[in-house]
Short mmCIF file of C-alpha atoms and ligand atoms in Angstrom, two decimals:
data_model
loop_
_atom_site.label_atom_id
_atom_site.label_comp_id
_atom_site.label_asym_id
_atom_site.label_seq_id
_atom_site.Cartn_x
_atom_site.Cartn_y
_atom_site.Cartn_z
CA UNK S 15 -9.25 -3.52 -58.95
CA UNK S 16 -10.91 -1.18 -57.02
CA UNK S 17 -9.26 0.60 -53.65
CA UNK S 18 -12.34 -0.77 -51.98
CA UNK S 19 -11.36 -4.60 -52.95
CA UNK S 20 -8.02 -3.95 -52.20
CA UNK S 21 -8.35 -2.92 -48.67
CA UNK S 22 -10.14 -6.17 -48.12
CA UNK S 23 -7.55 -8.91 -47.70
CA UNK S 24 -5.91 -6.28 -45.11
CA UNK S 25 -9.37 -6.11 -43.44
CA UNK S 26 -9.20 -10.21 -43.06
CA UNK S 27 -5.66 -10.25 -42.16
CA UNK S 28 -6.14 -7.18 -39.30
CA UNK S 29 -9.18 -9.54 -37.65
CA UNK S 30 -7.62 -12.78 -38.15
CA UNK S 31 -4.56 -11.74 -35.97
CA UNK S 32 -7.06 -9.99 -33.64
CA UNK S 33 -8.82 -13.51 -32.97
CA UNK S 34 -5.48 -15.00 -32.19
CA UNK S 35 -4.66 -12.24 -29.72
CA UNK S 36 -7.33 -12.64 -27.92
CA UNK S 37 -7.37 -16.33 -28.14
CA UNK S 38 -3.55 -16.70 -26.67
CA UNK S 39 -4.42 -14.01 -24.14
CA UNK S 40 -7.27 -16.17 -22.91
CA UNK S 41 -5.41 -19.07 -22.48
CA UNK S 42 -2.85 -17.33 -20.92
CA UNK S 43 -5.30 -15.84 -18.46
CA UNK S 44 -6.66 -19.42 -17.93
CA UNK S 45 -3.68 -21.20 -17.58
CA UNK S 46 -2.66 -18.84 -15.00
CA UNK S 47 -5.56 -19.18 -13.30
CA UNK S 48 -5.17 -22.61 -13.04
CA UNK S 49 -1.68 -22.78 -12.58
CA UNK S 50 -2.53 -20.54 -9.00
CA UNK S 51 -5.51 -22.64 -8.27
CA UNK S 52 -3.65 -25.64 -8.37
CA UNK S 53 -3.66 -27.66 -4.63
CA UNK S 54 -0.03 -28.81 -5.34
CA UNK S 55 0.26 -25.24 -7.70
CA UNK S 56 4.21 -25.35 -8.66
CA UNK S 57 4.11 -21.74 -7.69
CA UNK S 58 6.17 -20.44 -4.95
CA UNK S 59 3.80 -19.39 -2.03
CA UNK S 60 4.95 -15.96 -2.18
CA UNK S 61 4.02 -15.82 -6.14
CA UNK S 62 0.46 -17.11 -5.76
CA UNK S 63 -1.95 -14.60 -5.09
CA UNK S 64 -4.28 -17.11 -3.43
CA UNK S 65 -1.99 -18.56 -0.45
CA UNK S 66 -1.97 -16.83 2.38
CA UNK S 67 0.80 -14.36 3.71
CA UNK S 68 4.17 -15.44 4.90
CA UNK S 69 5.59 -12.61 6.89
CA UNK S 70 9.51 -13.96 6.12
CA UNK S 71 8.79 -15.18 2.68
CA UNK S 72 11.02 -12.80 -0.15
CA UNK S 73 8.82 -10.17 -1.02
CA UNK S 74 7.18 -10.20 -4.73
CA UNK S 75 4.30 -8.25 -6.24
CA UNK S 76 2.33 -10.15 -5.30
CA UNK S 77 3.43 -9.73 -1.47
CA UNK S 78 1.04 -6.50 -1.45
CA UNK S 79 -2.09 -8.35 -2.63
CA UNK S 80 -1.58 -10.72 0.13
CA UNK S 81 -1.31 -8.09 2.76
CA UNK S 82 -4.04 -6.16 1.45
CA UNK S 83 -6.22 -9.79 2.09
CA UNK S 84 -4.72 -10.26 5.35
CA UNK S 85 -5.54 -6.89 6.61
CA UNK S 86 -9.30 -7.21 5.85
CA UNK S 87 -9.58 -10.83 7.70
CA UNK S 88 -8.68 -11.01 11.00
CA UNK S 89 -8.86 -14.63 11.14
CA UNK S 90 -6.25 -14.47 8.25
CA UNK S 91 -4.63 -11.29 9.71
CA UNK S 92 -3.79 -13.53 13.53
CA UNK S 93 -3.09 -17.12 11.56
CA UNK S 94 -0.02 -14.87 9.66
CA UNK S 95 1.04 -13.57 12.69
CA UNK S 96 1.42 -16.79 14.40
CA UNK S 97 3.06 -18.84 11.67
CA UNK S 98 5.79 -15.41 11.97
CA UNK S 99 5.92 -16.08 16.02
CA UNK S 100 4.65 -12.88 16.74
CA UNK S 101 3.57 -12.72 20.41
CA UNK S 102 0.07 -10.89 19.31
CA UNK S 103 -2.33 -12.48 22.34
CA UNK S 104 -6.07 -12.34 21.93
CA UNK S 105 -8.55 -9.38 23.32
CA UNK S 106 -12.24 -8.88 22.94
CA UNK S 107 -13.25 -6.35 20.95
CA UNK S 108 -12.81 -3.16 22.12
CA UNK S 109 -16.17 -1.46 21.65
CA UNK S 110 -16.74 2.72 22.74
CA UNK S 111 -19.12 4.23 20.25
CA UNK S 112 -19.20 5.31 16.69
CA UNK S 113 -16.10 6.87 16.62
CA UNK S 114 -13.18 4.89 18.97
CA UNK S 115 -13.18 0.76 19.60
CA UNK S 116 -10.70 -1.45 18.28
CA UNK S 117 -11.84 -4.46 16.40
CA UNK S 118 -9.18 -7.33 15.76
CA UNK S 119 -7.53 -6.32 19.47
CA UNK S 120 -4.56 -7.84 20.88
CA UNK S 121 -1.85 -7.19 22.61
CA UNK S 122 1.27 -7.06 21.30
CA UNK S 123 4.31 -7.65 23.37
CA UNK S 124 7.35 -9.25 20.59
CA UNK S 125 7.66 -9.37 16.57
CA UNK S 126 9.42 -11.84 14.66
CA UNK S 127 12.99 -11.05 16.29
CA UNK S 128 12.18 -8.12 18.51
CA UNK S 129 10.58 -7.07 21.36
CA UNK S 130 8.48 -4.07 21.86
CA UNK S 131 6.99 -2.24 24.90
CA UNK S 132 3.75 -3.91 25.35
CA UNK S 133 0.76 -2.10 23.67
CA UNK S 134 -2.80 -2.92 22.87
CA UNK S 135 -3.63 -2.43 19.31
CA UNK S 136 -5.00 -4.14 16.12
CA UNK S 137 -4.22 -7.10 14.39
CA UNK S 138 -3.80 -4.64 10.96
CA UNK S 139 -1.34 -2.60 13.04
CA UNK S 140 0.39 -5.16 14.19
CA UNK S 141 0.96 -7.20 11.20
CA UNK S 142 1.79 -4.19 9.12
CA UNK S 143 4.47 -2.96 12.17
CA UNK S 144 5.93 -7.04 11.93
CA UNK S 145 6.53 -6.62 8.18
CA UNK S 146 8.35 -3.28 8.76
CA UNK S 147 10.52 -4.76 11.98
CA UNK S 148 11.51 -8.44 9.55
CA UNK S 149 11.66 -6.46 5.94
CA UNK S 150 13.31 -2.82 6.99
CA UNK S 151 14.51 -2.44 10.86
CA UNK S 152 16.78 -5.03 11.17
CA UNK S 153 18.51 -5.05 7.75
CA UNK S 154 19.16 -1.70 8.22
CA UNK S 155 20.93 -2.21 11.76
CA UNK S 156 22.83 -4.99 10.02
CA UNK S 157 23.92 -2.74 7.43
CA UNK S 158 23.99 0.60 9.04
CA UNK S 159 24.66 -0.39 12.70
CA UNK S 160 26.47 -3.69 12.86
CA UNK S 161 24.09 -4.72 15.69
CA UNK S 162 19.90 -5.95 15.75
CA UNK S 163 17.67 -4.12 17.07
CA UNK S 164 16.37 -5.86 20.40
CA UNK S 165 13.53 -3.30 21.64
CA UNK S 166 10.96 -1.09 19.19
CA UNK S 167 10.10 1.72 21.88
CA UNK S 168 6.60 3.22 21.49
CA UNK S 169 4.22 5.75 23.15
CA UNK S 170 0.92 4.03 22.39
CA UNK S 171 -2.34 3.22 19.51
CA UNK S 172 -5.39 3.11 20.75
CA UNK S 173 -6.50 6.64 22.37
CA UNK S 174 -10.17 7.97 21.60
CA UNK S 175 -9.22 11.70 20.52
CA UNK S 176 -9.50 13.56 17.31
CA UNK S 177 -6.30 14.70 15.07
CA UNK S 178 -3.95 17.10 16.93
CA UNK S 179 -3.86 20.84 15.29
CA UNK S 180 -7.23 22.69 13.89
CA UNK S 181 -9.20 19.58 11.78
CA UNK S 182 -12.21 18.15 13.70
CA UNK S 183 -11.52 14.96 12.43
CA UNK S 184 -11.06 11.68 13.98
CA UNK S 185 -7.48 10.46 14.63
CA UNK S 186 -6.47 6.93 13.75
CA UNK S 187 -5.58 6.45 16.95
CA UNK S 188 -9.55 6.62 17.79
CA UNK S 189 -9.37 2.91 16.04
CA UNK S 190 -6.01 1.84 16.70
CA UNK S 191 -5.05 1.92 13.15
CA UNK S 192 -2.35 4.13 14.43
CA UNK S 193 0.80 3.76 16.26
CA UNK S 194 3.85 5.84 17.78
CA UNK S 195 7.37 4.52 17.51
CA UNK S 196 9.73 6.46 19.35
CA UNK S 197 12.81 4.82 18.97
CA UNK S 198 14.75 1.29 19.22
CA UNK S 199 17.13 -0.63 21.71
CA UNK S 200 19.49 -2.53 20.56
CA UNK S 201 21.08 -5.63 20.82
CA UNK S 202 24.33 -3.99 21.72
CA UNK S 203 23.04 -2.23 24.39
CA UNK S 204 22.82 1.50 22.53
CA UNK S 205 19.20 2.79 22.85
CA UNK S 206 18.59 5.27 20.21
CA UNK S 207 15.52 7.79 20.00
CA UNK S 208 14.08 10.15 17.45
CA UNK S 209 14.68 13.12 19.76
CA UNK S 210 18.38 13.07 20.53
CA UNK S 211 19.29 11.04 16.99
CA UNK S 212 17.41 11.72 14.46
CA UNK S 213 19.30 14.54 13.12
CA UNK S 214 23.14 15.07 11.98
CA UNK S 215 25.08 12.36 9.40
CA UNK S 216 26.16 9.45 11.53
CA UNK S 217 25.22 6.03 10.82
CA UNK S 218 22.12 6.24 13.63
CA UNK S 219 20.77 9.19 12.06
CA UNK S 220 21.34 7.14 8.80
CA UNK S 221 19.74 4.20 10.05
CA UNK S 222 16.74 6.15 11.36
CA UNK S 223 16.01 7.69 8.22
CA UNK S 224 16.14 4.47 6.05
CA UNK S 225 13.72 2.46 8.49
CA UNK S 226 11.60 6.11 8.12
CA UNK S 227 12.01 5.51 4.44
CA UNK S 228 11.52 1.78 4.89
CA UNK S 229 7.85 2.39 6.64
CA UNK S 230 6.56 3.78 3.73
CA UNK S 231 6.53 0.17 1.79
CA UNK S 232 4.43 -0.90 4.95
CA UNK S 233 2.22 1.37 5.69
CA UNK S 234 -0.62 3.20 4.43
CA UNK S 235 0.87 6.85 6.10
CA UNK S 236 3.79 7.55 7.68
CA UNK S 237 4.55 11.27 9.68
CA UNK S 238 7.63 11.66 11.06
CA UNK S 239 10.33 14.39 12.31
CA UNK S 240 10.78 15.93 9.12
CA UNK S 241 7.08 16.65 8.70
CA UNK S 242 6.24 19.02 11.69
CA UNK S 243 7.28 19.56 15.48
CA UNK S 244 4.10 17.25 16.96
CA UNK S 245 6.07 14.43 15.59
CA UNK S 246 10.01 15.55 16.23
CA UNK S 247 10.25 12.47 18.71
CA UNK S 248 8.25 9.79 17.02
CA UNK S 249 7.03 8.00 13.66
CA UNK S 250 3.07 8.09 13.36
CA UNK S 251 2.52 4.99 11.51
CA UNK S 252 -1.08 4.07 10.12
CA UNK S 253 -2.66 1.11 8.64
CA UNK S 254 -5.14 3.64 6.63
CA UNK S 255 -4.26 6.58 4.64
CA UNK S 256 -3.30 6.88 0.62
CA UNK S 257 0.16 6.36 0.91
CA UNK S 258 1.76 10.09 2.07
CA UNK S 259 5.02 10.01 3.47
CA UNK S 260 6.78 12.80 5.44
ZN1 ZN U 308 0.29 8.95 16.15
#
């Protein structure tokens, strides 16, 4: 026999399993489809790509997908906040020129447990601050604190200027895709603040640094203390950015 002839059967064999790769993979792909697709799908909500964001649902992989949908729609983005509770009342659009306008406004006075200083932003901000109040802020005061946190304190979004320093280009804050958290009240009465707590190795300064970490999860950019002295008494938080964290 020749090498040729003998390589054949291996040839057959190699394209034969091939086939059935890619046939199982299909119908894996398929059935998956249709598993998710399914009106009564016995998927869990908060596995199924397709159902709509639950703000207290556990958080899966597929969490992210959902939030990435929910941010794009408002219609979707305001239905999740009020199935969470989240006092988010309706503005018209806010419209300036080119550069600064908020579309999506509202304004947002409570998240799912609590409160924060009124301020007028956009349903992407908003939604993305709920998830990091229900999924990071108060665990951490359980944990770190013993206490919830009653009050997020904050210094603004919206504001039509350009980013602070030497760049010429437009801050988020021009759109409201930014916001400043300054600190937290809590339920116990003790108001803490990025200023006065931020630093040394008690359990605030502890607690402040995991809901920094935290943010990070929720949000697209995070500056905070650590990064330079224009944010020493507050976490920039933004709904756009590629995910740098300082
Ligand atoms: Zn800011």
């Amino acid at each position: 026999m020749t090498d040729e002839k003998k390589r054949r059967p291996f040839i057959r064999r190699a394209a034969f399993s091939a086939f059935w790769t890619l046939t199982v993979l299909a119908a894996l792909a398929g059935g998956g489809w249709w598993l998710v697709g399914l009106p009564n799908s016995p998927l869990p909500d908060h596995w199924n790509p397709r159902k709509d964001l639950v703000v207290t649902a556990p958080v899966t992989p597929v969490t992210k997908l959902q939030l990435m949908r929910a941010v794009a729609d408002e219609a979707t983005c305001r239905a999740v906040l009020d199935q969470a509770g989240v006092a988010f009342s309706h503005l018209d659009d806010l419209v300036v020129n080119e550069n600064c306008g908020i579309a999506g406004r509202g304004r947002l006075t409570g998240l799912t447990s609590a409160g924060i200083e009124p301020v007028e932003t956009r349903c992407a901000t908003a939604l993305r601050l709920t998830l990091w109040e229900h999924h990071v802020v108060q665990p951490a005061a359980r944990e770190l604190l013993g206490t919830e946190v009653s009050e997020l304190l904050q210094i603004g979004s919206y504001n039509c200027r350009k980013i602070r320093g030497s760049t010429d280009a437009w801050s988020s804050h021009a759109t409201a895709d930014g916001i400043d958290i300054t600190g937290m009240r809590l339920a116990d009465g003790r108001r803490l603040t990025l200023l006065a707590d931020w630093q040394g190795d008690g359990p605030e300064a502890a607690f402040l640094r995991q809901i920094w970490k935290g943010s990070c999860t929720w949000f697209r950019l995070v500056l905070g203390p650590d990064y330079n002295r224009l944010h020493a008494d507050h976490f920039h938080m933004q709904n756009t950015g590629w995910g740098f964290c300082r």
